[in-house]
Tab-separated table of C-alpha atoms in Angstrom:
chain	number	residue	atom	x	y	z
A	1	UNK	CA	-54.631	-49.515	-29.076
A	2	UNK	CA	-53.373	-50.740	-32.461
A	3	UNK	CA	-54.926	-54.012	-33.588
A	4	UNK	CA	-52.365	-56.727	-34.250
A	5	UNK	CA	-52.930	-58.699	-37.433
A	6	UNK	CA	-53.176	-62.466	-37.129
A	7	UNK	CA	-52.092	-64.984	-39.756
A	8	UNK	CA	-53.014	-68.629	-39.257
A	9	UNK	CA	-50.695	-70.464	-41.635
A	10	UNK	CA	-50.603	-73.910	-43.158
A	11	UNK	CA	-54.334	-74.559	-43.407
A	12	UNK	CA	-55.016	-77.701	-45.427
A	13	UNK	CA	-58.523	-79.005	-44.666
A	14	UNK	CA	-62.099	-77.693	-44.969
A	15	UNK	CA	-62.396	-77.906	-41.194
A	16	UNK	CA	-59.427	-75.566	-40.836
A	17	UNK	CA	-61.232	-72.987	-42.954
A	18	UNK	CA	-64.465	-73.392	-40.997
A	19	UNK	CA	-62.566	-72.730	-37.780
A	20	UNK	CA	-60.833	-69.703	-39.291
A	21	UNK	CA	-64.150	-68.269	-40.476
A	22	UNK	CA	-65.414	-68.330	-36.883
A	23	UNK	CA	-62.237	-66.704	-35.529
A	24	UNK	CA	-61.773	-64.106	-38.302
A	25	UNK	CA	-58.002	-63.637	-38.448
A	26	UNK	CA	-56.865	-61.057	-40.971
A	27	UNK	CA	-54.931	-63.681	-42.948
A	28	UNK	CA	-54.656	-67.411	-43.527
A	29	UNK	CA	-51.771	-69.088	-45.310
A	30	UNK	CA	-51.738	-71.770	-47.996
A	31	UNK	CA	-48.344	-73.442	-48.397
A	32	UNK	CA	-47.408	-74.226	-52.002
A	33	UNK	CA	-44.072	-75.859	-51.161
A	34	UNK	CA	-44.102	-79.518	-52.124
A	35	UNK	CA	-41.672	-80.755	-49.485
A	36	UNK	CA	-43.746	-79.197	-46.690
A	37	UNK	CA	-46.060	-81.384	-44.641
A	38	UNK	CA	-48.582	-78.539	-44.968
A	39	UNK	CA	-48.437	-78.472	-48.767
A	40	UNK	CA	-51.643	-77.906	-50.700
A	41	UNK	CA	-52.015	-78.039	-54.471
A	42	UNK	CA	-53.536	-75.193	-56.427
A	43	UNK	CA	-56.637	-77.315	-56.923
A	44	UNK	CA	-56.999	-77.873	-53.170
A	45	UNK	CA	-56.443	-74.169	-52.518
A	46	UNK	CA	-59.218	-73.226	-54.956
A	47	UNK	CA	-61.679	-75.312	-52.922
A	48	UNK	CA	-60.462	-73.884	-49.609
A	49	UNK	CA	-60.507	-70.293	-50.886
A	50	UNK	CA	-64.128	-70.611	-51.996
A	51	UNK	CA	-64.998	-71.598	-48.420
A	52	UNK	CA	-63.016	-68.739	-46.855
A	53	UNK	CA	-64.834	-65.679	-45.501
A	54	UNK	CA	-64.326	-62.821	-48.006
A	55	UNK	CA	-62.901	-60.526	-45.342
A	56	UNK	CA	-60.010	-62.928	-44.644
A	57	UNK	CA	-57.043	-62.624	-47.006
A	58	UNK	CA	-55.440	-65.803	-48.343
A	59	UNK	CA	-51.639	-65.631	-48.500
A	60	UNK	CA	-49.756	-68.008	-50.787
A	61	UNK	CA	-46.472	-69.236	-49.319
A	62	UNK	CA	-43.774	-69.985	-51.899
A	63	UNK	CA	-40.086	-70.880	-52.124
A	64	UNK	CA	-38.305	-69.722	-55.310
A	65	UNK	CA	-41.412	-70.345	-57.414
A	66	UNK	CA	-41.781	-69.433	-61.084
A	67	UNK	CA	-43.231	-65.927	-61.065
A	68	UNK	CA	-45.736	-66.877	-63.759
A	69	UNK	CA	-47.284	-69.511	-61.498
A	70	UNK	CA	-47.718	-66.997	-58.668
A	71	UNK	CA	-49.177	-64.458	-61.090
A	72	UNK	CA	-51.735	-66.978	-62.326
A	73	UNK	CA	-52.868	-67.792	-58.782
A	74	UNK	CA	-53.257	-64.098	-57.982
A	75	UNK	CA	-55.084	-63.375	-61.227
A	76	UNK	CA	-57.464	-66.294	-60.675
A	77	UNK	CA	-58.216	-65.211	-57.107
A	78	UNK	CA	-56.779	-68.339	-55.496
A	79	UNK	CA	-54.663	-66.109	-53.257
A	80	UNK	CA	-54.743	-62.423	-52.317
A	81	UNK	CA	-51.119	-61.863	-51.280
A	82	UNK	CA	-47.720	-63.532	-51.506
A	83	UNK	CA	-45.233	-64.717	-48.884
A	84	UNK	CA	-41.733	-65.583	-50.102
A	85	UNK	CA	-39.495	-67.951	-48.143
A	86	UNK	CA	-36.620	-68.671	-50.521
A	87	UNK	CA	-33.811	-66.697	-52.077
A	88	UNK	CA	-36.100	-64.217	-53.801
A	89	UNK	CA	-34.427	-60.810	-54.015
A	90	UNK	CA	-35.679	-57.284	-54.680
A	91	UNK	CA	-35.386	-57.821	-58.456
A	92	UNK	CA	-37.661	-60.868	-58.212
A	93	UNK	CA	-40.214	-58.876	-56.218
A	94	UNK	CA	-40.147	-55.997	-58.699
A	95	UNK	CA	-40.726	-58.438	-61.558
A	96	UNK	CA	-43.684	-59.884	-59.683
A	97	UNK	CA	-45.138	-56.429	-59.088
A	98	UNK	CA	-44.765	-55.557	-62.780
A	99	UNK	CA	-47.005	-58.493	-63.639
A	100	UNK	CA	-49.699	-57.888	-61.043
A	101	UNK	CA	-50.344	-55.545	-58.124
A	102	UNK	CA	-50.049	-57.492	-54.893
A	103	UNK	CA	-48.830	-57.284	-51.320
A	104	UNK	CA	-45.559	-59.119	-50.767
A	105	UNK	CA	-44.325	-60.522	-47.462
A	106	UNK	CA	-40.668	-61.612	-47.434
A	107	UNK	CA	-39.532	-64.042	-44.761
A	108	UNK	CA	-36.149	-63.721	-43.065
A	109	UNK	CA	-34.555	-66.261	-40.768
A	110	UNK	CA	-33.107	-64.358	-37.838
A	111	UNK	CA	-29.865	-65.519	-36.253
A	112	UNK	CA	-28.253	-62.163	-35.518
A	113	UNK	CA	-28.124	-58.416	-36.132
A	114	UNK	CA	-27.109	-58.835	-39.768
A	115	UNK	CA	-30.346	-60.634	-40.556
A	116	UNK	CA	-32.351	-57.816	-39.004
A	117	UNK	CA	-30.465	-55.338	-41.211
A	118	UNK	CA	-31.314	-57.380	-44.319
A	119	UNK	CA	-34.984	-57.425	-43.357
A	120	UNK	CA	-34.940	-53.699	-42.683
A	121	UNK	CA	-33.597	-53.024	-46.186
A	122	UNK	CA	-35.982	-55.322	-48.081
A	123	UNK	CA	-38.315	-53.820	-50.678
A	124	UNK	CA	-41.143	-56.154	-49.647
A	125	UNK	CA	-44.320	-54.561	-48.312
A	126	UNK	CA	-43.859	-56.457	-45.066
A	127	UNK	CA	-41.164	-58.694	-43.650
A	128	UNK	CA	-41.715	-61.828	-41.611
A	129	UNK	CA	-39.122	-62.572	-38.960
A	130	UNK	CA	-38.719	-66.282	-38.236
A	131	UNK	CA	-36.244	-68.532	-36.463
A	132	UNK	CA	-33.224	-70.009	-38.253
A	133	UNK	CA	-35.111	-73.255	-38.729
A	134	UNK	CA	-38.433	-71.888	-39.943
A	135	UNK	CA	-41.491	-74.060	-39.477
A	136	UNK	CA	-40.087	-75.911	-36.466
A	137	UNK	CA	-42.042	-74.038	-33.815
A	138	UNK	CA	-38.874	-72.627	-32.237
A	139	UNK	CA	-38.342	-68.938	-31.559
A	140	UNK	CA	-35.286	-66.739	-32.087
A	141	UNK	CA	-33.814	-64.146	-29.728
A	142	UNK	CA	-36.642	-61.631	-29.596
A	143	UNK	CA	-34.318	-59.012	-28.092
A	144	UNK	CA	-33.111	-58.463	-31.662
A	145	UNK	CA	-36.537	-56.987	-32.451
A	146	UNK	CA	-35.545	-53.746	-30.755
A	147	UNK	CA	-33.416	-52.974	-33.833
A	148	UNK	CA	-36.138	-53.114	-36.487
A	149	UNK	CA	-38.182	-50.035	-37.295
A	150	UNK	CA	-40.458	-51.228	-40.110
A	151	UNK	CA	-43.744	-53.170	-39.762
A	152	UNK	CA	-43.148	-56.902	-39.468
A	153	UNK	CA	-44.845	-60.207	-38.831
A	154	UNK	CA	-43.408	-62.115	-35.885
A	155	UNK	CA	-43.167	-65.881	-36.385
A	156	UNK	CA	-41.348	-68.831	-34.892
A	157	UNK	CA	-42.334	-70.579	-31.691
A	158	UNK	CA	-45.531	-68.643	-31.073
A	159	UNK	CA	-48.467	-70.245	-29.310
A	160	UNK	CA	-51.348	-69.217	-27.063
A	161	UNK	CA	-49.034	-69.311	-24.058
A	162	UNK	CA	-46.470	-66.752	-25.224
A	163	UNK	CA	-48.085	-64.631	-27.920
A	164	UNK	CA	-49.713	-62.209	-25.472
A	165	UNK	CA	-46.306	-61.369	-23.982
A	166	UNK	CA	-44.737	-61.049	-27.443
A	167	UNK	CA	-47.423	-58.642	-28.630
A	168	UNK	CA	-47.328	-56.536	-25.464
A	169	UNK	CA	-43.538	-56.257	-25.475
A	170	UNK	CA	-42.718	-55.885	-29.172
A	171	UNK	CA	-45.866	-54.519	-30.867
A	172	UNK	CA	-45.467	-56.342	-34.198
A	173	UNK	CA	-47.666	-55.475	-37.173
A	174	UNK	CA	-48.763	-59.090	-37.191
A	175	UNK	CA	-48.169	-62.529	-35.722
A	176	UNK	CA	-47.871	-65.708	-37.782
A	177	UNK	CA	-48.497	-69.167	-36.341
A	178	UNK	CA	-48.583	-72.691	-37.736
A	179	UNK	CA	-47.185	-75.475	-35.534
A	180	UNK	CA	-48.311	-73.602	-32.409
A	181	UNK	CA	-51.952	-74.286	-33.321
A	182	UNK	CA	-51.477	-77.954	-34.202
A	183	UNK	CA	-51.886	-81.294	-32.488
A	184	UNK	CA	-50.137	-84.290	-34.055
A	185	UNK	CA	-49.435	-82.340	-37.234
A	186	UNK	CA	-52.960	-81.067	-37.860
A	187	UNK	CA	-54.665	-77.800	-37.036
A	188	UNK	CA	-56.457	-77.930	-33.690
A	189	UNK	CA	-59.564	-75.749	-33.470
A	190	UNK	CA	-59.230	-75.274	-29.709
A	191	UNK	CA	-55.617	-74.137	-30.064
A	192	UNK	CA	-56.564	-71.834	-32.931
A	193	UNK	CA	-59.229	-70.221	-30.770
A	194	UNK	CA	-56.934	-69.881	-27.773
A	195	UNK	CA	-54.263	-68.227	-29.904
A	196	UNK	CA	-56.622	-65.697	-31.458
A	197	UNK	CA	-58.197	-64.875	-28.087
A	198	UNK	CA	-54.740	-64.368	-26.539
A	199	UNK	CA	-53.881	-61.809	-29.222
A	200	UNK	CA	-57.239	-60.044	-29.231
A	201	UNK	CA	-57.508	-59.815	-25.441
């Protein structure tokens, strides 16, 4: 059986990293978007990355960021991969790759078949399929997933209660969760554990 990759996104505190190190997801996400409630500065991310188990990849989440800033974070080892949530196009991604070799995840907000087609055509290494209002904990119509043929991360509305069904039915490359492992806006270790166990089991 193919192992599904897990990304626990929006980690902000040392305790979040300690919990992740016990659970060993393939990825964690640091959000470098200033208007996000999960925003961390580069300085905070440096501290968190030093605590992170070396086998867990840190993904930097950005929205229309200056490529030079992303390159510097990659070069300095603050992050290991990039997730793009803005209007970044294939030209932007090629420019980023010219500067430094990295894995790129491009997020798409899925409202209909046209959005699936855009994701299918993207030159990103992986695509992340999210709801129209990303980051709200709400899912999109998962029946649209039958149309995509490339590896993708499934996001939007996932939690320990529904991720097992999503994985069994749709076989995504990975699952991405943030609000589904939170209580009152902060990561909840018990919910993190329940989510990871639901995927692994």
